[in-house]
């Protein structure tokens, strides 16, 4: 177990650390956060929004004299990753919204990350510059070209110190390979390739080659009227570069091995839980659709999120999950109204903590849930500005269904479905979490005694 990441016992208290973003009155659609991702060390935290922007936060060095301060995250770089486009062939607008961000492990002083909208994946290099060259021969100090007749001596340019600048430059653009909307990107453990998945196909790319990709999964039927399911999420195994999983709108997960064949249309393993006939309803198919799939850090387990539950699957057992956690079971009676307001199609993500012992996922009313796999305890916490005093301890929230409501409980009828936690991230080695609530990014950490 990683030091500092224990279990979610009654003693683990989560504290408010920071909130980034404006107060919600002036929120525009473009400011809504659409993805959150820590890098491999946890020193950087990236968010993407519906306006196509990427904001990178860097953790400050902890100050020696303030023991309780554990290094706040402050803005490091902001850049426009994607612009709105128009597909003239299909008469379709392509949104600039960032669907996913994935970091590459750091190899040198620069950082690299992938970001994608519905159609195009870009590889960005984020680097620092604190020196600038001066004393060009052919240009003057303003950068204008000099008259060759005035150049009589040869000058040696020198590097002069300047204020630190963080530059983000697009190094590769991977385009024109997806007919449908990209829902996932995943970097392979060989760090030479990555995959991008849309509703019906998964493509494998080499980082050095932008003009071609290999189609590794294609579930498009010859007759589109026979279409019964779509791909909802895909991820590479953390250690085996030949293995990946993808989930479907039918609630199934397929594990594929690229050594078996070039086109992985036959899966190696197929994970599906038989449906309980007593729970069958009009909404069964919609709520069983998997919105996120994640390998554990160890690579032994897969976690999936559907509308009401989070499930943990052992790679060695295909017929049912080894753990099922109810995220918001009190919504079962509300499925009809959730269908009418389209909330039933919300795509919640899920994350593991660094030691795979606790899982976290979002809910409505700005609530998010944590489940401890060892003690089987769970807790509901809220991301709100009401208790956003520094070091304020988050009080567990409870939702009551009918009957008498206790003082600290909230009735299921007064939940706000417009406030939803879809995107969360957990620091790879510490109890620090990032939670996106509409246009605000909340950072919480465990209380240090």
PDB file of N, CA and C in Angstrom, residues 323-404:
ATOM      1  N   UNK A 323     -17.620  -6.934  -6.747  1.00  0.00           N
ATOM      2  CA  UNK A 323     -18.159  -5.918  -5.828  1.00  0.00           C
ATOM      3  C   UNK A 323     -19.130  -5.030  -6.599  1.00  0.00           C
ATOM      4  N   UNK A 324     -20.246  -4.689  -5.957  1.00  0.00           N
ATOM      5  CA  UNK A 324     -21.197  -3.735  -6.542  1.00  0.00           C
ATOM      6  C   UNK A 324     -21.546  -2.694  -5.488  1.00  0.00           C
ATOM      7  N   UNK A 325     -21.402  -1.427  -5.855  1.00  0.00           N
ATOM      8  CA  UNK A 325     -21.691  -0.338  -4.905  1.00  0.00           C
ATOM      9  C   UNK A 325     -22.834   0.513  -5.456  1.00  0.00           C
ATOM     10  N   UNK A 326     -23.850   0.731  -4.621  1.00  0.00           N
ATOM     11  CA  UNK A 326     -24.990   1.569  -5.008  1.00  0.00           C
ATOM     12  C   UNK A 326     -24.596   3.036  -4.830  1.00  0.00           C
ATOM     13  N   UNK A 327     -24.611   3.792  -5.921  1.00  0.00           N
ATOM     14  CA  UNK A 327     -24.199   5.203  -5.839  1.00  0.00           C
ATOM     15  C   UNK A 327     -25.345   6.064  -5.333  1.00  0.00           C
ATOM     16  N   UNK A 328     -26.507   5.936  -5.956  1.00  0.00           N
ATOM     17  CA  UNK A 328     -27.688   6.709  -5.523  1.00  0.00           C
ATOM     18  C   UNK A 328     -28.938   5.877  -5.799  1.00  0.00           C
ATOM     19  N   UNK A 329     -29.093   4.829  -5.004  1.00  0.00           N
ATOM     20  CA  UNK A 329     -30.204   3.897  -5.212  1.00  0.00           C
ATOM     21  C   UNK A 329     -31.566   4.569  -5.001  1.00  0.00           C
ATOM     22  N   UNK A 330     -31.549   5.682  -4.238  1.00  0.00           N
ATOM     23  CA  UNK A 330     -32.796   6.399  -3.979  1.00  0.00           C
ATOM     24  C   UNK A 330     -33.378   7.018  -5.258  1.00  0.00           C
ATOM     25  N   UNK A 331     -32.621   7.003  -6.364  1.00  0.00           N
ATOM     26  CA  UNK A 331     -33.146   7.575  -7.610  1.00  0.00           C
ATOM     27  C   UNK A 331     -33.978   6.574  -8.411  1.00  0.00           C
ATOM     28  N   UNK A 332     -34.019   5.304  -7.963  1.00  0.00           N
ATOM     29  CA  UNK A 332     -34.794   4.298  -8.714  1.00  0.00           C
ATOM     30  C   UNK A 332     -36.242   4.723  -8.912  1.00  0.00           C
ATOM     31  N   UNK A 333     -36.804   5.346  -7.893  1.00  0.00           N
ATOM     32  CA  UNK A 333     -38.217   5.763  -7.991  1.00  0.00           C
ATOM     33  C   UNK A 333     -38.373   7.021  -8.855  1.00  0.00           C
ATOM     34  N   UNK A 334     -37.250   7.651  -9.194  1.00  0.00           N
ATOM     35  CA  UNK A 334     -37.309   8.924  -9.930  1.00  0.00           C
ATOM     36  C   UNK A 334     -36.925   8.763 -11.406  1.00  0.00           C
ATOM     37  N   UNK A 335     -36.743   7.516 -11.870  1.00  0.00           N
ATOM     38  CA  UNK A 335     -36.219   7.310 -13.219  1.00  0.00           C
ATOM     39  C   UNK A 335     -37.099   7.937 -14.294  1.00  0.00           C
ATOM     40  N   UNK A 336     -38.404   7.974 -14.042  1.00  0.00           N
ATOM     41  CA  UNK A 336     -39.326   8.529 -15.035  1.00  0.00           C
ATOM     42  C   UNK A 336     -39.033  10.009 -15.277  1.00  0.00           C
ATOM     43  N   UNK A 337     -38.927  10.787 -14.187  1.00  0.00           N
ATOM     44  CA  UNK A 337     -38.659  12.227 -14.362  1.00  0.00           C
ATOM     45  C   UNK A 337     -37.218  12.456 -14.839  1.00  0.00           C
ATOM     46  N   UNK A 338     -36.272  11.576 -14.440  1.00  0.00           N
ATOM     47  CA  UNK A 338     -34.888  11.711 -14.904  1.00  0.00           C
ATOM     48  C   UNK A 338     -34.794  11.422 -16.403  1.00  0.00           C
ATOM     49  N   UNK A 339     -35.694  10.582 -16.890  1.00  0.00           N
ATOM     50  CA  UNK A 339     -35.747  10.299 -18.326  1.00  0.00           C
ATOM     51  C   UNK A 339     -36.311  11.519 -19.067  1.00  0.00           C
ATOM     52  N   UNK A 340     -37.313  12.137 -18.478  1.00  0.00           N
ATOM     53  CA  UNK A 340     -37.942  13.290 -19.132  1.00  0.00           C
ATOM     54  C   UNK A 340     -37.015  14.499 -19.182  1.00  0.00           C
ATOM     55  N   UNK A 341     -36.171  14.683 -18.143  1.00  0.00           N
ATOM     56  CA  UNK A 341     -35.256  15.835 -18.192  1.00  0.00           C
ATOM     57  C   UNK A 341     -33.872  15.459 -18.746  1.00  0.00           C
ATOM     58  N   UNK A 342     -33.767  14.253 -19.330  1.00  0.00           N
ATOM     59  CA  UNK A 342     -32.537  13.790 -20.010  1.00  0.00           C
ATOM     60  C   UNK A 342     -31.373  13.478 -19.060  1.00  0.00           C
ATOM     61  N   UNK A 343     -31.583  13.617 -17.740  1.00  0.00           N
ATOM     62  CA  UNK A 343     -30.487  13.327 -16.803  1.00  0.00           C
ATOM     63  C   UNK A 343     -30.083  11.853 -16.846  1.00  0.00           C
ATOM     64  N   UNK A 344     -31.014  10.984 -17.242  1.00  0.00           N
ATOM     65  CA  UNK A 344     -30.736   9.545 -17.239  1.00  0.00           C
ATOM     66  C   UNK A 344     -29.609   9.196 -18.217  1.00  0.00           C
ATOM     67  N   UNK A 345     -29.296  10.147 -19.136  1.00  0.00           N
ATOM     68  CA  UNK A 345     -28.219   9.908 -20.107  1.00  0.00           C
ATOM     69  C   UNK A 345     -26.893  10.529 -19.660  1.00  0.00           C
ATOM     70  N   UNK A 346     -26.841  11.075 -18.436  1.00  0.00           N
ATOM     71  CA  UNK A 346     -25.590  11.661 -17.935  1.00  0.00           C
ATOM     72  C   UNK A 346     -24.500  10.595 -17.838  1.00  0.00           C
ATOM     73  N   UNK A 347     -23.284  11.001 -18.182  1.00  0.00           N
ATOM     74  CA  UNK A 347     -22.170  10.045 -18.184  1.00  0.00           C
ATOM     75  C   UNK A 347     -21.230  10.351 -17.013  1.00  0.00           C
ATOM     76  N   UNK A 348     -21.399   9.599 -15.931  1.00  0.00           N
ATOM     77  CA  UNK A 348     -20.551   9.777 -14.741  1.00  0.00           C
ATOM     78  C   UNK A 348     -19.266   8.985 -14.907  1.00  0.00           C
ATOM     79  N   UNK A 349     -18.160   9.571 -14.425  1.00  0.00           N
ATOM     80  CA  UNK A 349     -16.881   8.862 -14.448  1.00  0.00           C
ATOM     81  C   UNK A 349     -16.596   8.296 -13.059  1.00  0.00           C
ATOM     82  N   UNK A 350     -15.565   7.435 -12.981  1.00  0.00           N
ATOM     83  CA  UNK A 350     -15.177   6.869 -11.687  1.00  0.00           C
ATOM     84  C   UNK A 350     -13.649   6.792 -11.635  1.00  0.00           C
ATOM     85  N   UNK A 351     -13.077   6.885 -10.429  1.00  0.00           N
ATOM     86  CA  UNK A 351     -11.609   6.827 -10.278  1.00  0.00           C
ATOM     87  C   UNK A 351     -11.210   5.971  -9.074  1.00  0.00           C
ATOM     88  N   UNK A 352     -10.012   5.398  -9.166  1.00  0.00           N
ATOM     89  CA  UNK A 352      -9.399   4.661  -8.049  1.00  0.00           C
ATOM     90  C   UNK A 352      -8.494   5.612  -7.276  1.00  0.00           C
ATOM     91  N   UNK A 353      -8.294   5.333  -5.991  1.00  0.00           N
ATOM     92  CA  UNK A 353      -7.214   6.041  -5.299  1.00  0.00           C
ATOM     93  C   UNK A 353      -5.891   5.342  -5.647  1.00  0.00           C
ATOM     94  N   UNK A 354      -4.771   5.868  -5.150  1.00  0.00           N
ATOM     95  CA  UNK A 354      -3.464   5.372  -5.579  1.00  0.00           C
ATOM     96  C   UNK A 354      -3.188   3.935  -5.222  1.00  0.00           C
ATOM     97  N   UNK A 355      -3.857   3.410  -4.185  1.00  0.00           N
ATOM     98  CA  UNK A 355      -3.589   2.022  -3.780  1.00  0.00           C
ATOM     99  C   UNK A 355      -4.739   1.089  -4.152  1.00  0.00           C
ATOM    100  N   UNK A 356      -5.683   1.560  -4.960  1.00  0.00           N
ATOM    101  CA  UNK A 356      -6.827   0.760  -5.420  1.00  0.00           C
ATOM    102  C   UNK A 356      -7.741   0.315  -4.284  1.00  0.00           C
ATOM    103  N   UNK A 357      -7.648   0.966  -3.114  1.00  0.00           N
ATOM    104  CA  UNK A 357      -8.468   0.515  -1.973  1.00  0.00           C
ATOM    105  C   UNK A 357      -9.765   1.302  -1.839  1.00  0.00           C
ATOM    106  N   UNK A 358      -9.806   2.497  -2.431  1.00  0.00           N
ATOM    107  CA  UNK A 358     -11.004   3.335  -2.348  1.00  0.00           C
ATOM    108  C   UNK A 358     -11.377   3.780  -3.757  1.00  0.00           C
ATOM    109  N   UNK A 359     -12.686   3.822  -4.053  1.00  0.00           N
ATOM    110  CA  UNK A 359     -13.119   4.336  -5.347  1.00  0.00           C
ATOM    111  C   UNK A 359     -14.048   5.518  -5.142  1.00  0.00           C
ATOM    112  N   UNK A 360     -14.026   6.414  -6.124  1.00  0.00           N
ATOM    113  CA  UNK A 360     -14.810   7.649  -6.017  1.00  0.00           C
ATOM    114  C   UNK A 360     -15.580   7.865  -7.312  1.00  0.00           C
ATOM    115  N   UNK A 361     -16.787   8.368  -7.179  1.00  0.00           N
ATOM    116  CA  UNK A 361     -17.600   8.698  -8.356  1.00  0.00           C
ATOM    117  C   UNK A 361     -18.591   9.780  -7.965  1.00  0.00           C
ATOM    118  N   UNK A 362     -19.205  10.417  -8.961  1.00  0.00           N
ATOM    119  CA  UNK A 362     -20.064  11.563  -8.696  1.00  0.00           C
ATOM    120  C   UNK A 362     -21.542  11.222  -8.673  1.00  0.00           C
ATOM    121  N   UNK A 363     -22.329  12.215  -8.229  1.00  0.00           N
ATOM    122  CA  UNK A 363     -23.780  12.077  -8.186  1.00  0.00           C
ATOM    123  C   UNK A 363     -24.381  13.463  -8.433  1.00  0.00           C
ATOM    124  N   UNK A 364     -25.651  13.651  -8.061  1.00  0.00           N
ATOM    125  CA  UNK A 364     -26.327  14.935  -8.262  1.00  0.00           C
ATOM    126  C   UNK A 364     -26.231  15.799  -7.012  1.00  0.00           C
ATOM    127  N   UNK A 365     -26.717  17.039  -7.139  1.00  0.00           N
ATOM    128  CA  UNK A 365     -26.712  17.989  -6.024  1.00  0.00           C
ATOM    129  C   UNK A 365     -25.278  18.323  -5.585  1.00  0.00           C
ATOM    130  N   UNK A 366     -24.330  18.187  -6.533  1.00  0.00           N
ATOM    131  CA  UNK A 366     -22.895  18.369  -6.248  1.00  0.00           C
ATOM    132  C   UNK A 366     -22.381  17.396  -5.183  1.00  0.00           C
ATOM    133  N   UNK A 367     -23.036  16.233  -5.069  1.00  0.00           N
ATOM    134  CA  UNK A 367     -22.554  15.183  -4.163  1.00  0.00           C
ATOM    135  C   UNK A 367     -21.568  14.291  -4.912  1.00  0.00           C
ATOM    136  N   UNK A 368     -20.593  13.769  -4.173  1.00  0.00           N
ATOM    137  CA  UNK A 368     -19.756  12.708  -4.727  1.00  0.00           C
ATOM    138  C   UNK A 368     -19.585  11.633  -3.666  1.00  0.00           C
ATOM    139  N   UNK A 369     -19.371  10.405  -4.119  1.00  0.00           N
ATOM    140  CA  UNK A 369     -19.395   9.243  -3.237  1.00  0.00           C
ATOM    141  C   UNK A 369     -18.029   8.567  -3.200  1.00  0.00           C
ATOM    142  N   UNK A 370     -17.671   8.038  -2.019  1.00  0.00           N
ATOM    143  CA  UNK A 370     -16.459   7.234  -1.873  1.00  0.00           C
ATOM    144  C   UNK A 370     -16.825   5.898  -1.250  1.00  0.00           C
ATOM    145  N   UNK A 371     -16.218   4.844  -1.763  1.00  0.00           N
ATOM    146  CA  UNK A 371     -16.471   3.492  -1.253  1.00  0.00           C
ATOM    147  C   UNK A 371     -15.143   2.852  -0.890  1.00  0.00           C
ATOM    148  N   UNK A 372     -15.032   2.417   0.350  1.00  0.00           N
ATOM    149  CA  UNK A 372     -13.819   1.738   0.812  1.00  0.00           C
ATOM    150  C   UNK A 372     -13.974   0.245   0.563  1.00  0.00           C
ATOM    151  N   UNK A 373     -13.085  -0.314  -0.238  1.00  0.00           N
ATOM    152  CA  UNK A 373     -13.229  -1.719  -0.629  1.00  0.00           C
ATOM    153  C   UNK A 373     -12.874  -2.671   0.506  1.00  0.00           C
ATOM    154  N   UNK A 374     -12.081  -2.215   1.464  1.00  0.00           N
ATOM    155  CA  UNK A 374     -11.674  -3.098   2.569  1.00  0.00           C
ATOM    156  C   UNK A 374     -12.712  -3.116   3.685  1.00  0.00           C
ATOM    157  N   UNK A 375     -13.134  -1.931   4.126  1.00  0.00           N
ATOM    158  CA  UNK A 375     -14.052  -1.872   5.269  1.00  0.00           C
ATOM    159  C   UNK A 375     -15.519  -1.870   4.819  1.00  0.00           C
ATOM    160  N   UNK A 376     -15.749  -1.726   3.493  1.00  0.00           N
ATOM    161  CA  UNK A 376     -17.101  -1.642   2.924  1.00  0.00           C
ATOM    162  C   UNK A 376     -17.864  -0.415   3.427  1.00  0.00           C
ATOM    163  N   UNK A 377     -17.149   0.556   3.996  1.00  0.00           N
ATOM    164  CA  UNK A 377     -17.814   1.792   4.394  1.00  0.00           C
ATOM    165  C   UNK A 377     -17.944   2.702   3.177  1.00  0.00           C
ATOM    166  N   UNK A 378     -18.933   3.576   3.212  1.00  0.00           N
ATOM    167  CA  UNK A 378     -19.039   4.553   2.134  1.00  0.00           C
ATOM    168  C   UNK A 378     -19.433   5.893   2.725  1.00  0.00           C
ATOM    169  N   UNK A 379     -19.178   6.954   1.968  1.00  0.00           N
ATOM    170  CA  UNK A 379     -19.482   8.291   2.468  1.00  0.00           C
ATOM    171  C   UNK A 379     -19.952   9.151   1.291  1.00  0.00           C
ATOM    172  N   UNK A 380     -20.876  10.075   1.579  1.00  0.00           N
ATOM    173  CA  UNK A 380     -21.325  11.051   0.588  1.00  0.00           C
ATOM    174  C   UNK A 380     -20.818  12.420   1.018  1.00  0.00           C
ATOM    175  N   UNK A 381     -20.106  13.112   0.136  1.00  0.00           N
ATOM    176  CA  UNK A 381     -19.585  14.446   0.445  1.00  0.00           C
ATOM    177  C   UNK A 381     -20.128  15.431  -0.584  1.00  0.00           C
ATOM    178  N   UNK A 382     -20.034  16.715  -0.260  1.00  0.00           N
ATOM    179  CA  UNK A 382     -20.598  17.730  -1.153  1.00  0.00           C
ATOM    180  C   UNK A 382     -19.543  18.764  -1.523  1.00  0.00           C
ATOM    181  N   UNK A 383     -19.513  19.112  -2.810  1.00  0.00           N
ATOM    182  CA  UNK A 383     -18.638  20.198  -3.271  1.00  0.00           C
ATOM    183  C   UNK A 383     -19.482  21.457  -3.338  1.00  0.00           C
ATOM    184  N   UNK A 384     -19.306  22.346  -2.359  1.00  0.00           N
ATOM    185  CA  UNK A 384     -20.088  23.577  -2.389  1.00  0.00           C
ATOM    186  C   UNK A 384     -19.280  24.709  -1.779  1.00  0.00           C
ATOM    187  N   UNK A 385     -19.628  25.928  -2.169  1.00  0.00           N
ATOM    188  CA  UNK A 385     -18.906  27.099  -1.653  1.00  0.00           C
ATOM    189  C   UNK A 385     -19.336  27.446  -0.226  1.00  0.00           C
ATOM    190  N   UNK A 386     -20.429  26.820   0.243  1.00  0.00           N
ATOM    191  CA  UNK A 386     -20.915  27.125   1.598  1.00  0.00           C
ATOM    192  C   UNK A 386     -19.860  26.776   2.661  1.00  0.00           C
ATOM    193  N   UNK A 387     -19.218  25.609   2.476  1.00  0.00           N
ATOM    194  CA  UNK A 387     -18.219  25.223   3.490  1.00  0.00           C
ATOM    195  C   UNK A 387     -16.811  25.315   2.904  1.00  0.00           C
ATOM    196  N   UNK A 388     -16.582  26.420   2.155  1.00  0.00           N
ATOM    197  CA  UNK A 388     -15.278  26.539   1.501  1.00  0.00           C
ATOM    198  C   UNK A 388     -14.318  27.434   2.281  1.00  0.00           C
ATOM    199  N   UNK A 389     -14.337  27.286   3.598  1.00  0.00           N
ATOM    200  CA  UNK A 389     -13.312  27.959   4.401  1.00  0.00           C
ATOM    201  C   UNK A 389     -12.073  27.068   4.400  1.00  0.00           C
ATOM    202  N   UNK A 390     -10.882  27.652   4.358  1.00  0.00           N
ATOM    203  CA  UNK A 390      -9.669  26.822   4.348  1.00  0.00           C
ATOM    204  C   UNK A 390      -9.666  25.836   5.513  1.00  0.00           C
ATOM    205  N   UNK A 391      -9.332  24.593   5.213  1.00  0.00           N
ATOM    206  CA  UNK A 391      -9.220  23.502   6.184  1.00  0.00           C
ATOM    207  C   UNK A 391     -10.571  23.105   6.789  1.00  0.00           C
ATOM    208  N   UNK A 392     -11.687  23.619   6.251  1.00  0.00           N
ATOM    209  CA  UNK A 392     -13.002  23.230   6.779  1.00  0.00           C
ATOM    210  C   UNK A 392     -13.240  21.755   6.485  1.00  0.00           C
ATOM    211  N   UNK A 393     -13.673  21.029   7.509  1.00  0.00           N
ATOM    212  CA  UNK A 393     -13.897  19.583   7.341  1.00  0.00           C
ATOM    213  C   UNK A 393     -15.241  19.361   6.647  1.00  0.00           C
ATOM    214  N   UNK A 394     -15.257  18.486   5.650  1.00  0.00           N
ATOM    215  CA  UNK A 394     -16.496  18.193   4.923  1.00  0.00           C
ATOM    216  C   UNK A 394     -17.383  17.297   5.781  1.00  0.00           C
ATOM    217  N   UNK A 395     -18.619  17.718   5.949  1.00  0.00           N
ATOM    218  CA  UNK A 395     -19.561  16.893   6.723  1.00  0.00           C
ATOM    219  C   UNK A 395     -20.209  15.876   5.786  1.00  0.00           C
ATOM    220  N   UNK A 396     -20.260  14.617   6.197  1.00  0.00           N
ATOM    221  CA  UNK A 396     -20.951  13.624   5.371  1.00  0.00           C
ATOM    222  C   UNK A 396     -22.419  14.013   5.191  1.00  0.00           C
ATOM    223  N   UNK A 397     -22.934  13.814   3.963  1.00  0.00           N
ATOM    224  CA  UNK A 397     -24.326  14.156   3.672  1.00  0.00           C
ATOM    225  C   UNK A 397     -25.161  12.882   3.578  1.00  0.00           C
ATOM    226  N   UNK A 398     -26.440  12.999   3.937  1.00  0.00           N
ATOM    227  CA  UNK A 398     -27.335  11.844   3.826  1.00  0.00           C
ATOM    228  C   UNK A 398     -28.608  12.258   3.099  1.00  0.00           C
ATOM    229  N   UNK A 399     -29.087  11.369   2.251  1.00  0.00           N
ATOM    230  CA  UNK A 399     -30.339  11.623   1.531  1.00  0.00           C
ATOM    231  C   UNK A 399     -31.406  10.727   2.126  1.00  0.00           C
ATOM    232  N   UNK A 400     -32.552  11.316   2.472  1.00  0.00           N
ATOM    233  CA  UNK A 400     -33.615  10.480   3.038  1.00  0.00           C
ATOM    234  C   UNK A 400     -34.719  10.274   2.007  1.00  0.00           C
ATOM    235  N   UNK A 401     -35.298   9.080   2.024  1.00  0.00           N
ATOM    236  CA  UNK A 401     -36.358   8.734   1.081  1.00  0.00           C
ATOM    237  C   UNK A 401     -37.652   8.564   1.879  1.00  0.00           C
ATOM    238  N   UNK A 402     -38.558   9.521   1.737  1.00  0.00           N
ATOM    239  CA  UNK A 402     -39.853   9.424   2.430  1.00  0.00           C
ATOM    240  C   UNK A 402     -39.702   9.409   3.943  1.00  0.00           C
ATOM    241  N   UNK A 403     -40.792   9.329   4.644  1.00  0.00           N
ATOM    242  CA  UNK A 403     -40.758   9.245   6.111  1.00  0.00           C
ATOM    243  C   UNK A 403     -40.268  10.542   6.730  1.00  0.00           C
ATOM    244  N   UNK A 404     -39.832  10.437   7.977  1.00  0.00           N
ATOM    245  CA  UNK A 404     -39.399  11.632   8.697  1.00  0.00           C
ATOM    246  C   UNK A 404     -37.966  11.968   8.303  1.00  0.00           C
TER     247      UNK A 404
END
